[in-house]
Structures are given as C-alpha cells and as structure tokens.
JSON list of C-alpha atoms in Angstrom, two decimals:
[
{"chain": "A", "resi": 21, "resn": "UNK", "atom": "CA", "xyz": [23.94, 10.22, 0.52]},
{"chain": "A", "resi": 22, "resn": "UNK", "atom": "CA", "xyz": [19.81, 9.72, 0.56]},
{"chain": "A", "resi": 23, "resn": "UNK", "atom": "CA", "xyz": [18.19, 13.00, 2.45]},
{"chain": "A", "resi": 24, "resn": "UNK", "atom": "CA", "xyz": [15.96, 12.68, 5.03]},
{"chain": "A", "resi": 25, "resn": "UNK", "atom": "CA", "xyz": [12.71, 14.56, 5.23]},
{"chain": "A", "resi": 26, "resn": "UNK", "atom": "CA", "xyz": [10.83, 15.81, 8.39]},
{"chain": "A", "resi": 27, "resn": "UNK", "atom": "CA", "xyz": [7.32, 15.01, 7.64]},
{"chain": "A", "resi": 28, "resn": "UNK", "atom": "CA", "xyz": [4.88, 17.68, 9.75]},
{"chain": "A", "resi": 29, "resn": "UNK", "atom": "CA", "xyz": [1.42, 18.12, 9.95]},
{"chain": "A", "resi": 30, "resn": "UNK", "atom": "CA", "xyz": [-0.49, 20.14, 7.42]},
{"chain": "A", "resi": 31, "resn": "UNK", "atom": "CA", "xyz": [3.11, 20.46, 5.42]},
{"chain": "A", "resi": 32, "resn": "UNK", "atom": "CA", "xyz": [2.20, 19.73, 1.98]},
{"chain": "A", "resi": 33, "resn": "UNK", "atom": "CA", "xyz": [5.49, 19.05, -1.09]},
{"chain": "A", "resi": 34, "resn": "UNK", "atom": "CA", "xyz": [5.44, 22.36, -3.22]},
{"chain": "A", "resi": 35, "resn": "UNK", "atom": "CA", "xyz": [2.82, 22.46, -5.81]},
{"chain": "A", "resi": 36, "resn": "UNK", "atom": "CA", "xyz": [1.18, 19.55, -4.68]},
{"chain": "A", "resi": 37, "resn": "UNK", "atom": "CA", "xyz": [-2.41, 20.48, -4.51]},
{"chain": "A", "resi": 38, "resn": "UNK", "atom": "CA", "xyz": [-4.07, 19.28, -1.24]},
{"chain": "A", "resi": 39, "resn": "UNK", "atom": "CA", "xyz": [-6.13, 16.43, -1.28]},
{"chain": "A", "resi": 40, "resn": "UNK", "atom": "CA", "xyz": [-9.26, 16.38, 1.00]},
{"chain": "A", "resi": 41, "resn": "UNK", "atom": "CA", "xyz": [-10.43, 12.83, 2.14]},
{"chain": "A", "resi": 42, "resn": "UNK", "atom": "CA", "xyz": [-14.00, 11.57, 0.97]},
{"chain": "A", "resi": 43, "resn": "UNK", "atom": "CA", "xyz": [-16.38, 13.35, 3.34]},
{"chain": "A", "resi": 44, "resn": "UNK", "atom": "CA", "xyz": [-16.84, 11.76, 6.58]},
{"chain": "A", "resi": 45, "resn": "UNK", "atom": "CA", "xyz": [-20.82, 10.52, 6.00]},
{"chain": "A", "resi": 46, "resn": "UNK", "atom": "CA", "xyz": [-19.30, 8.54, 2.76]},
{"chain": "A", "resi": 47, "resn": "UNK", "atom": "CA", "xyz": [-19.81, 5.07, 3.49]},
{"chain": "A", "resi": 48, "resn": "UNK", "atom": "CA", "xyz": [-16.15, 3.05, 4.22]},
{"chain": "A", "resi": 49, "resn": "UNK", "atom": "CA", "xyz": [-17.55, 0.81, 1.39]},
{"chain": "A", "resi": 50, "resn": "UNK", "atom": "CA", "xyz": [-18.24, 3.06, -1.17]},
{"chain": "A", "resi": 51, "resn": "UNK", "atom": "CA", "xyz": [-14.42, 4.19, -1.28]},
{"chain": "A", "resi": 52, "resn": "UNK", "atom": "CA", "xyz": [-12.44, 3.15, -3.71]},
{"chain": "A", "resi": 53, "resn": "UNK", "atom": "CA", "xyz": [-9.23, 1.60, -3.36]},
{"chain": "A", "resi": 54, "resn": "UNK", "atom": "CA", "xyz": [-7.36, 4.82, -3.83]},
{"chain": "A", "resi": 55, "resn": "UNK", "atom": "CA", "xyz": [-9.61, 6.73, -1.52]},
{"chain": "A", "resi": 56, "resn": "UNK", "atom": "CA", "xyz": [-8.49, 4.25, 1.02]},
{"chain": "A", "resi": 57, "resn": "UNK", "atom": "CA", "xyz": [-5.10, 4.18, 0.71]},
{"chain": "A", "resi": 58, "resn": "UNK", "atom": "CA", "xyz": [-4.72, 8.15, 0.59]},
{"chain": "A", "resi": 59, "resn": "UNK", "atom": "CA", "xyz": [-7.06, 8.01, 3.83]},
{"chain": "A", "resi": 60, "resn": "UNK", "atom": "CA", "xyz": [-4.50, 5.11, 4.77]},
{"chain": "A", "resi": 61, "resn": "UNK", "atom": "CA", "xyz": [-1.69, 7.26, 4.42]},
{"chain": "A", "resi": 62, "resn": "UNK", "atom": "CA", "xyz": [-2.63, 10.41, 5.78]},
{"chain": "A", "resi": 63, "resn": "UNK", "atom": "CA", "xyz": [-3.73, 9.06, 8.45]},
{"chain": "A", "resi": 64, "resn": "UNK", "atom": "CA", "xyz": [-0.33, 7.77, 9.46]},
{"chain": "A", "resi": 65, "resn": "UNK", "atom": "CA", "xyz": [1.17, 11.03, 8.68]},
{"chain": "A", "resi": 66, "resn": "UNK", "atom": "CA", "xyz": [-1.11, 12.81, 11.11]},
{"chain": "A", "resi": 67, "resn": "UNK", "atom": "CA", "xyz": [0.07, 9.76, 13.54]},
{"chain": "A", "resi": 68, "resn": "UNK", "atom": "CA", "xyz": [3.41, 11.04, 12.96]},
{"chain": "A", "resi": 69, "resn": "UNK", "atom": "CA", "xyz": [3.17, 14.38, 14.78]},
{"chain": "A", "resi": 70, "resn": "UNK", "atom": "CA", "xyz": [6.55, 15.69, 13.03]},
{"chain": "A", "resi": 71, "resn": "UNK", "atom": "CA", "xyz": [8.67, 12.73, 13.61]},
{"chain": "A", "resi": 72, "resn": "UNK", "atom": "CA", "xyz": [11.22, 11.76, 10.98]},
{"chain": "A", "resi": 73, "resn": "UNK", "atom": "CA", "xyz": [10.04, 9.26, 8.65]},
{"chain": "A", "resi": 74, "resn": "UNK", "atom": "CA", "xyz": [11.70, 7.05, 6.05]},
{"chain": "A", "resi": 75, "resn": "UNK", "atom": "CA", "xyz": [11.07, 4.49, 3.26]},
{"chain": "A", "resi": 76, "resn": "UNK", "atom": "CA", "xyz": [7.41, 5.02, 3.14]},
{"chain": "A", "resi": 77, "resn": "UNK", "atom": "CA", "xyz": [7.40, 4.09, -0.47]},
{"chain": "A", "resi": 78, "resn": "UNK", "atom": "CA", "xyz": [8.46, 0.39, 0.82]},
{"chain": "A", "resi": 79, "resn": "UNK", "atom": "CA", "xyz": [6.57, 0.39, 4.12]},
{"chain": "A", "resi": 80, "resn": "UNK", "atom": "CA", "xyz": [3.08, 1.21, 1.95]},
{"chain": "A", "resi": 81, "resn": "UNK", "atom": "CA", "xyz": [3.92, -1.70, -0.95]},
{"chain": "A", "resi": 82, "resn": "UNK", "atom": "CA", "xyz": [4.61, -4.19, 1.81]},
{"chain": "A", "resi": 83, "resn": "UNK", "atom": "CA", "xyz": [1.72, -3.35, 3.37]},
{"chain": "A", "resi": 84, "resn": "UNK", "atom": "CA", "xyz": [-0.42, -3.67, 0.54]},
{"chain": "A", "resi": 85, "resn": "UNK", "atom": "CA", "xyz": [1.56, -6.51, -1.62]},
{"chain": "A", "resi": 86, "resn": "UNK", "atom": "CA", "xyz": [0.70, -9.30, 1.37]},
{"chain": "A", "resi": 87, "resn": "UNK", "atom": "CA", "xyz": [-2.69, -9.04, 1.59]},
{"chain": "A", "resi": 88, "resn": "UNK", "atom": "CA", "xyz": [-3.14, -8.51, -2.21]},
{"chain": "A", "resi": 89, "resn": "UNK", "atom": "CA", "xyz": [-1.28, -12.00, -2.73]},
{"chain": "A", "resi": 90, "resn": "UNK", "atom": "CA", "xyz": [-3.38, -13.72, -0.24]},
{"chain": "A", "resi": 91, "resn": "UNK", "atom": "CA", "xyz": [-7.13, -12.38, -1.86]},
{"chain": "A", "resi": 92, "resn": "UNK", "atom": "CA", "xyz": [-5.81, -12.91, -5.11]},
{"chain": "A", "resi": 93, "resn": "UNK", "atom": "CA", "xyz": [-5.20, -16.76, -4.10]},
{"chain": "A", "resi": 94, "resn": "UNK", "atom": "CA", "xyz": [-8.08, -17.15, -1.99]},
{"chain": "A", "resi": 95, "resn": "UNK", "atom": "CA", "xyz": [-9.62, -16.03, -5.43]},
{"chain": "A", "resi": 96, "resn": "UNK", "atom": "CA", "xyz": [-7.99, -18.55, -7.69]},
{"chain": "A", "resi": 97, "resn": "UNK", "atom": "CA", "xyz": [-8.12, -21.29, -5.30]},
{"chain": "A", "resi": 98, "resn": "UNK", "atom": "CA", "xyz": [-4.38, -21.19, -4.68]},
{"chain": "A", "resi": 99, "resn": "UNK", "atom": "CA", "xyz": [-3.38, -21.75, -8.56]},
{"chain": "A", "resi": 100, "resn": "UNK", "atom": "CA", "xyz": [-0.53, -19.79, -9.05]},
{"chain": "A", "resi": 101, "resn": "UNK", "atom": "CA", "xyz": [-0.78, -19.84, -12.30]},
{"chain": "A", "resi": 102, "resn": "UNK", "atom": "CA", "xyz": [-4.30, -18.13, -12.61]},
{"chain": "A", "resi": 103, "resn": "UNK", "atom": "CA", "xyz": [-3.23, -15.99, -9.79]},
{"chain": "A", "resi": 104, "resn": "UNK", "atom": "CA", "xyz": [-0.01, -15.01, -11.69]},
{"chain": "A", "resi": 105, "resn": "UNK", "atom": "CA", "xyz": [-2.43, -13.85, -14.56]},
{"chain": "A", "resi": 106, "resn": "UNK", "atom": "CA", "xyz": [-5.12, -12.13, -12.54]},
{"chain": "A", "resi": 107, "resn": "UNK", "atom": "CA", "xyz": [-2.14, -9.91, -11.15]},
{"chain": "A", "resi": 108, "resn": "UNK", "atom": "CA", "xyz": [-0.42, -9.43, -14.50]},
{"chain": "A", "resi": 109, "resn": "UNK", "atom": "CA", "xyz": [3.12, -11.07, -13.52]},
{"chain": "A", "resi": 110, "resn": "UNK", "atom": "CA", "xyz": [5.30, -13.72, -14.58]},
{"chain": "A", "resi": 111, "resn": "UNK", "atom": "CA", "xyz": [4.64, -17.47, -12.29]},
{"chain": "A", "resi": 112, "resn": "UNK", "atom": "CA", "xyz": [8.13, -16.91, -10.90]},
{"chain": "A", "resi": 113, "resn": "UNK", "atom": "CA", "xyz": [8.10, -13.26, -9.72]},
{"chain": "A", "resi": 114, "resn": "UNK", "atom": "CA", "xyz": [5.09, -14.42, -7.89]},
{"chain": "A", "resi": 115, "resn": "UNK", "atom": "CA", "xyz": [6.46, -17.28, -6.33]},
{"chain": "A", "resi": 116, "resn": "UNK", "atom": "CA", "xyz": [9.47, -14.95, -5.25]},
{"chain": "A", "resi": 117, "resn": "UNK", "atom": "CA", "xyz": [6.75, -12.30, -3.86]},
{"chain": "A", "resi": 118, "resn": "UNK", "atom": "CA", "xyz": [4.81, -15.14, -2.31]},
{"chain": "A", "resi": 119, "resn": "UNK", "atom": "CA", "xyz": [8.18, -16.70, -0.67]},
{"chain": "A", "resi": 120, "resn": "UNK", "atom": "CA", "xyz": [8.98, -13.05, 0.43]},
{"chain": "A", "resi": 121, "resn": "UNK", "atom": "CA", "xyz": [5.70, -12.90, 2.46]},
{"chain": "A", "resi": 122, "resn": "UNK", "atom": "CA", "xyz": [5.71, -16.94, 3.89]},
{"chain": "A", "resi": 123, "resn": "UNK", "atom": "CA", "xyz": [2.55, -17.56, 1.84]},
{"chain": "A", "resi": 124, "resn": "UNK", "atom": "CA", "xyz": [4.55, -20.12, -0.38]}
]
C-alpha cells in the first residue's frame, strides 16, 4: 500500500535543510540547470496550496526527458546515434524514450 503525503507550504521533510532560491536580481540566465529546476519545483509546490500530490518523481522526469530529447536532436541533427552518445544511453533505450514522447 504506497502512502500518500500532504504537501503544505513552508513544510519542509525532517532534516532536510531549506534551500533558498538564487536571489531574485540573479539573472534567469545565469542559473544553472539545477537552480532552475529547484525554482521549477518549488514553485509548483507553492502552487499547490496544501493539496495532495502524487508521483512527482515521474511528473518532473517527463517533464524534463521531452524537451531534453528534442535539444539533444536538434543538436545532432537528428542522428540517433550521436544523440544516443551525447546522452550516455544505449540507440535502443533512446528510440524507446523517443517513441514514448512521439518524437520518433
């Protein structure tokens, strides 16, 4: 039986120090990818207001994984074997991945 967590506002996991987003004059581009996603993240969090929430592990990768793929291929000129080397997997898992997402 999975348990369900109600996610509130300023409720942090136990001794999970708080992280504080880069400070608000920081230029968008000058984050890094990290920086963006925790901004990302929280963001949808505060969005929440309390609200149960599930599967955010799988929400955030499919998120992310799409858009990934498509840069990455725009960046190898849609050869899927460069692009399977740039991202460090096998042809096939990213032929699976790019079926998954209707970029195939």
């Amino acid at each position: 039986m999975s348990r369900q967590k109600t996610v509130r506002r300023g409720v942090r996991a136990p001794g999970k120090p708080a992280t504080q987003p880069p400070p608000a004059d920081t230029e968008p581009g000058s984050r890094s990818l990290r920086q963006h996603v925790e901004v990302a993240v929280e963001n949808y969090f505060t969005q929440l207001d309390g609200q149960m929430v599930t599967d955010v592990y799988d929400m955030v990768l499919q998120e992310v994984e799409a858009p990934l793929l498509e840069a990455v291929l725009r960046y190898t000129r849609n050869n899927q074997t460069l692009a399977s080397t740039v991202l460090g997997l096998n042809r096939g898992t990213l032929r699976k991945k790019l079926k998954r997402y209707g970029l195939l």
